[in-house]
PDB file of C-alpha atoms in Angstrom:
ATOM      1  CA  MET A 252     -49.718  56.405  44.454  1.00  0.00           C
ATOM      2  CA  THR A 253     -47.358  53.595  42.834  1.00  0.00           C
ATOM      3  CA  ASN A 254     -44.199  52.910  44.916  1.00  0.00           C
ATOM      4  CA  SER A 255     -41.596  51.188  42.346  1.00  0.00           C
ATOM      5  CA  VAL A 256     -39.243  49.648  43.823  1.00  0.00           C
ATOM      6  CA  ASP A 257     -35.926  48.457  43.196  1.00  0.00           C
ATOM      7  CA  THR A 258     -35.054  44.681  43.586  1.00  0.00           C
ATOM      8  CA  GLN A 259     -31.445  44.644  43.091  1.00  0.00           C
ATOM      9  CA  SER A 260     -31.005  47.009  45.759  1.00  0.00           C
ATOM     10  CA  LEU A 261     -33.257  46.053  48.157  1.00  0.00           C
ATOM     11  CA  MET A 262     -31.262  42.250  47.673  1.00  0.00           C
ATOM     12  CA  LEU A 263     -28.060  43.950  48.175  1.00  0.00           C
ATOM     13  CA  GLN A 264     -29.353  45.625  51.367  1.00  0.00           C
ATOM     14  CA  MET A 265     -30.274  42.375  52.563  1.00  0.00           C
ATOM     15  CA  ARG A 266     -27.396  41.381  51.935  1.00  0.00           C
ATOM     16  CA  SER A 267     -25.513  44.263  53.619  1.00  0.00           C
ATOM     17  CA  LEU A 268     -27.857  43.904  56.791  1.00  0.00           C
ATOM     18  CA  ALA A 269     -27.074  40.421  56.551  1.00  0.00           C
ATOM     19  CA  ALA A 270     -23.492  40.312  57.073  1.00  0.00           C
ATOM     20  CA  GLU A 271     -23.948  43.332  59.874  1.00  0.00           C
ATOM     21  CA  ALA A 272     -25.976  41.281  61.522  1.00  0.00           C
ATOM     22  CA  ALA A 273     -22.772  38.092  61.518  1.00  0.00           C
ATOM     23  CA  SER A 274     -20.286  40.957  62.066  1.00  0.00           C
ATOM     24  CA  GLN A 275     -22.006  41.928  65.030  1.00  0.00           C
ATOM     25  CA  SER A 276     -22.021  38.632  66.585  1.00  0.00           C
ATOM     26  CA  GLN A 277     -20.530  39.091  70.254  1.00  0.00           C
ATOM     27  CA  PRO A 278     -18.662  35.784  71.026  1.00  0.00           C
ATOM     28  CA  VAL A 279     -19.931  33.758  73.419  1.00  0.00           C
ATOM     29  CA  LYS A 280     -19.031  33.333  77.172  1.00  0.00           C
ATOM     30  CA  GLN A 281     -18.591  30.515  79.100  1.00  0.00           C
ATOM     31  CA  PRO A 282     -21.545  29.878  81.794  1.00  0.00           C
ATOM     32  CA  GLU A 283     -20.532  29.374  85.687  1.00  0.00           C
ATOM     33  CA  LYS A 284     -20.898  26.337  87.735  1.00  0.00           C
ATOM     34  CA  GLY A 285     -24.124  26.725  89.494  1.00  0.00           C
ATOM     35  CA  ALA A 286     -27.664  28.810  89.501  1.00  0.00           C
ATOM     36  CA  GLU A 287     -25.694  31.878  88.519  1.00  0.00           C
ATOM     37  CA  THR A 288     -25.688  29.451  85.466  1.00  0.00           C
ATOM     38  CA  ALA A 289     -29.412  29.320  85.745  1.00  0.00           C
ATOM     39  CA  GLY A 290     -29.749  32.913  86.233  1.00  0.00           C
ATOM     40  CA  ASN A 291     -27.921  33.811  82.868  1.00  0.00           C
ATOM     41  CA  PHE A 292     -29.784  31.626  81.517  1.00  0.00           C
ATOM     42  CA  ALA A 293     -32.878  33.184  82.322  1.00  0.00           C
ATOM     43  CA  GLU A 294     -31.090  36.496  82.236  1.00  0.00           C
ATOM     44  CA  LEU A 295     -30.748  36.029  78.378  1.00  0.00           C
ATOM     45  CA  LEU A 296     -34.150  34.138  77.546  1.00  0.00           C
ATOM     46  CA  SER A 297     -35.614  37.816  78.979  1.00  0.00           C
ATOM     47  CA  GLN A 298     -33.746  39.899  76.593  1.00  0.00           C
ATOM     48  CA  SER A 299     -34.270  37.738  73.515  1.00  0.00           C
ATOM     49  CA  VAL A 300     -38.160  37.915  74.644  1.00  0.00           C
ATOM     50  CA  ASN A 301     -37.273  41.246  74.711  1.00  0.00           C
ATOM     51  CA  SER A 302     -35.679  42.020  72.088  1.00  0.00           C
ATOM     52  CA  VAL A 303     -38.145  39.997  69.811  1.00  0.00           C
ATOM     53  CA  ALA A 304     -41.087  42.764  70.848  1.00  0.00           C
ATOM     54  CA  GLU A 305     -39.005  45.397  69.774  1.00  0.00           C
ATOM     55  CA  GLU A 306     -37.923  44.517  66.486  1.00  0.00           C
ATOM     56  CA  GLN A 307     -42.083  44.044  66.320  1.00  0.00           C
ATOM     57  CA  ASN A 308     -42.660  47.499  67.525  1.00  0.00           C
ATOM     58  CA  LYS A 309     -40.140  49.630  65.272  1.00  0.00           C
ATOM     59  CA  SER A 310     -41.782  46.916  62.395  1.00  0.00           C
ATOM     60  CA  SER A 311     -45.154  47.896  63.463  1.00  0.00           C
ATOM     61  CA  ALA A 312     -44.562  52.139  63.985  1.00  0.00           C
ATOM     62  CA  MET A 313     -42.889  52.198  60.687  1.00  0.00           C
ATOM     63  CA  LYS A 314     -45.653  50.767  59.607  1.00  0.00           C
ATOM     64  CA  THR A 315     -47.784  53.061  60.790  1.00  0.00           C
ATOM     65  CA  ALA A 316     -45.315  55.647  59.646  1.00  0.00           C
ATOM     66  CA  PHE A 317     -45.504  54.747  56.020  1.00  0.00           C
ATOM     67  CA  GLU A 318     -49.485  54.240  56.120  1.00  0.00           C
ATOM     68  CA  LYS A 319     -50.154  58.156  57.077  1.00  0.00           C
ATOM     69  CA  GLY A 320     -47.120  58.797  54.397  1.00  0.00           C
ATOM     70  CA  GLU A 321     -44.952  59.994  56.803  1.00  0.00           C
ATOM     71  CA  ASP A 322     -41.295  60.213  54.488  1.00  0.00           C
ATOM     72  CA  VAL A 323     -40.965  56.373  55.211  1.00  0.00           C
ATOM     73  CA  ASP A 324     -38.916  53.918  52.675  1.00  0.00           C
ATOM     74  CA  LEU A 325     -41.026  51.431  51.637  1.00  0.00           C
ATOM     75  CA  THR A 326     -38.076  48.617  51.222  1.00  0.00           C
ATOM     76  CA  GLU A 327     -37.385  49.909  55.066  1.00  0.00           C
ATOM     77  CA  VAL A 328     -40.259  48.626  56.197  1.00  0.00           C
ATOM     78  CA  MET A 329     -40.339  45.020  55.140  1.00  0.00           C
ATOM     79  CA  VAL A 330     -36.987  44.539  55.443  1.00  0.00           C
ATOM     80  CA  GLN A 331     -37.964  45.896  58.958  1.00  0.00           C
ATOM     81  CA  ALA A 332     -40.828  43.612  58.988  1.00  0.00           C
ATOM     82  CA  GLN A 333     -39.145  41.141  57.401  1.00  0.00           C
ATOM     83  CA  LYS A 334     -36.391  41.741  60.644  1.00  0.00           C
ATOM     84  CA  ALA A 335     -39.350  41.122  62.975  1.00  0.00           C
ATOM     85  CA  SER A 336     -40.528  38.110  61.295  1.00  0.00           C
ATOM     86  CA  LEU A 337     -37.644  36.243  61.395  1.00  0.00           C
ATOM     87  CA  SER A 338     -37.077  37.311  64.526  1.00  0.00           C
ATOM     88  CA  PHE A 339     -40.154  36.104  66.066  1.00  0.00           C
ATOM     89  CA  GLN A 340     -39.503  32.220  64.282  1.00  0.00           C
ATOM     90  CA  ALA A 341     -36.235  32.025  65.820  1.00  0.00           C
ATOM     91  CA  MET A 342     -37.647  32.222  69.620  1.00  0.00           C
ATOM     92  CA  THR A 343     -40.225  30.292  68.398  1.00  0.00           C
ATOM     93  CA  GLN A 344     -37.246  27.702  67.965  1.00  0.00           C
ATOM     94  CA  VAL A 345     -35.965  28.199  70.265  1.00  0.00           C
ATOM     95  CA  ARG A 346     -39.306  28.119  72.682  1.00  0.00           C
ATOM     96  CA  ASN A 347     -40.182  24.972  70.774  1.00  0.00           C
ATOM     97  CA  LYS A 348     -36.147  22.887  71.668  1.00  0.00           C
ATOM     98  CA  LEU A 349     -36.954  24.167  75.268  1.00  0.00           C
ATOM     99  CA  VAL A 350     -40.024  22.487  75.071  1.00  0.00           C
ATOM    100  CA  GLU A 351     -38.621  19.141  73.697  1.00  0.00           C
ATOM    101  CA  ALA A 352     -35.717  19.229  76.373  1.00  0.00           C
ATOM    102  CA  TYR A 353     -38.141  19.957  79.049  1.00  0.00           C
ATOM    103  CA  LYS A 354     -40.619  16.945  78.388  1.00  0.00           C
ATOM    104  CA  ASP A 355     -36.763  15.047  76.776  1.00  0.00           C
ATOM    105  CA  ILE A 356     -36.070  15.256  81.450  1.00  0.00           C
ATOM    106  CA  LYS A 357     -39.729  14.851  82.212  1.00  0.00           C
ATOM    107  CA  ASN A 358     -39.735  11.597  81.100  1.00  0.00           C
ATOM    108  CA  MET A 359     -36.678  10.176  81.824  1.00  0.00           C
ATOM    109  CA  PRO A 360     -36.215   7.309  84.176  1.00  0.00           C
ATOM    110  CA  ILE A 361     -35.064   8.044  87.641  1.00  0.00           C
TER     111      ILE A 361
END
């Protein structure tokens, strides 16, 4: 079973998905003072981790469906796998920046 992939079509889909993602970005709200800011940050971080997990679960489900021979397009599987990979890499970078900021604050002289 050979699946030929139309690279032009795949690139157009990836560009349209990137444009869609850019247009869906929401404006950033100004944080409120005090403990509410910490609560909002913790909630935002939790939502981000859950979103990454959801993308990875969707990717895994699509891969499994494709392997079972169900009616799933290979390009959709690959695009979802890339979405999951990119979201995980972005979350890793955010984590690294948070750890770096924590270390900087911890090492500040009092």
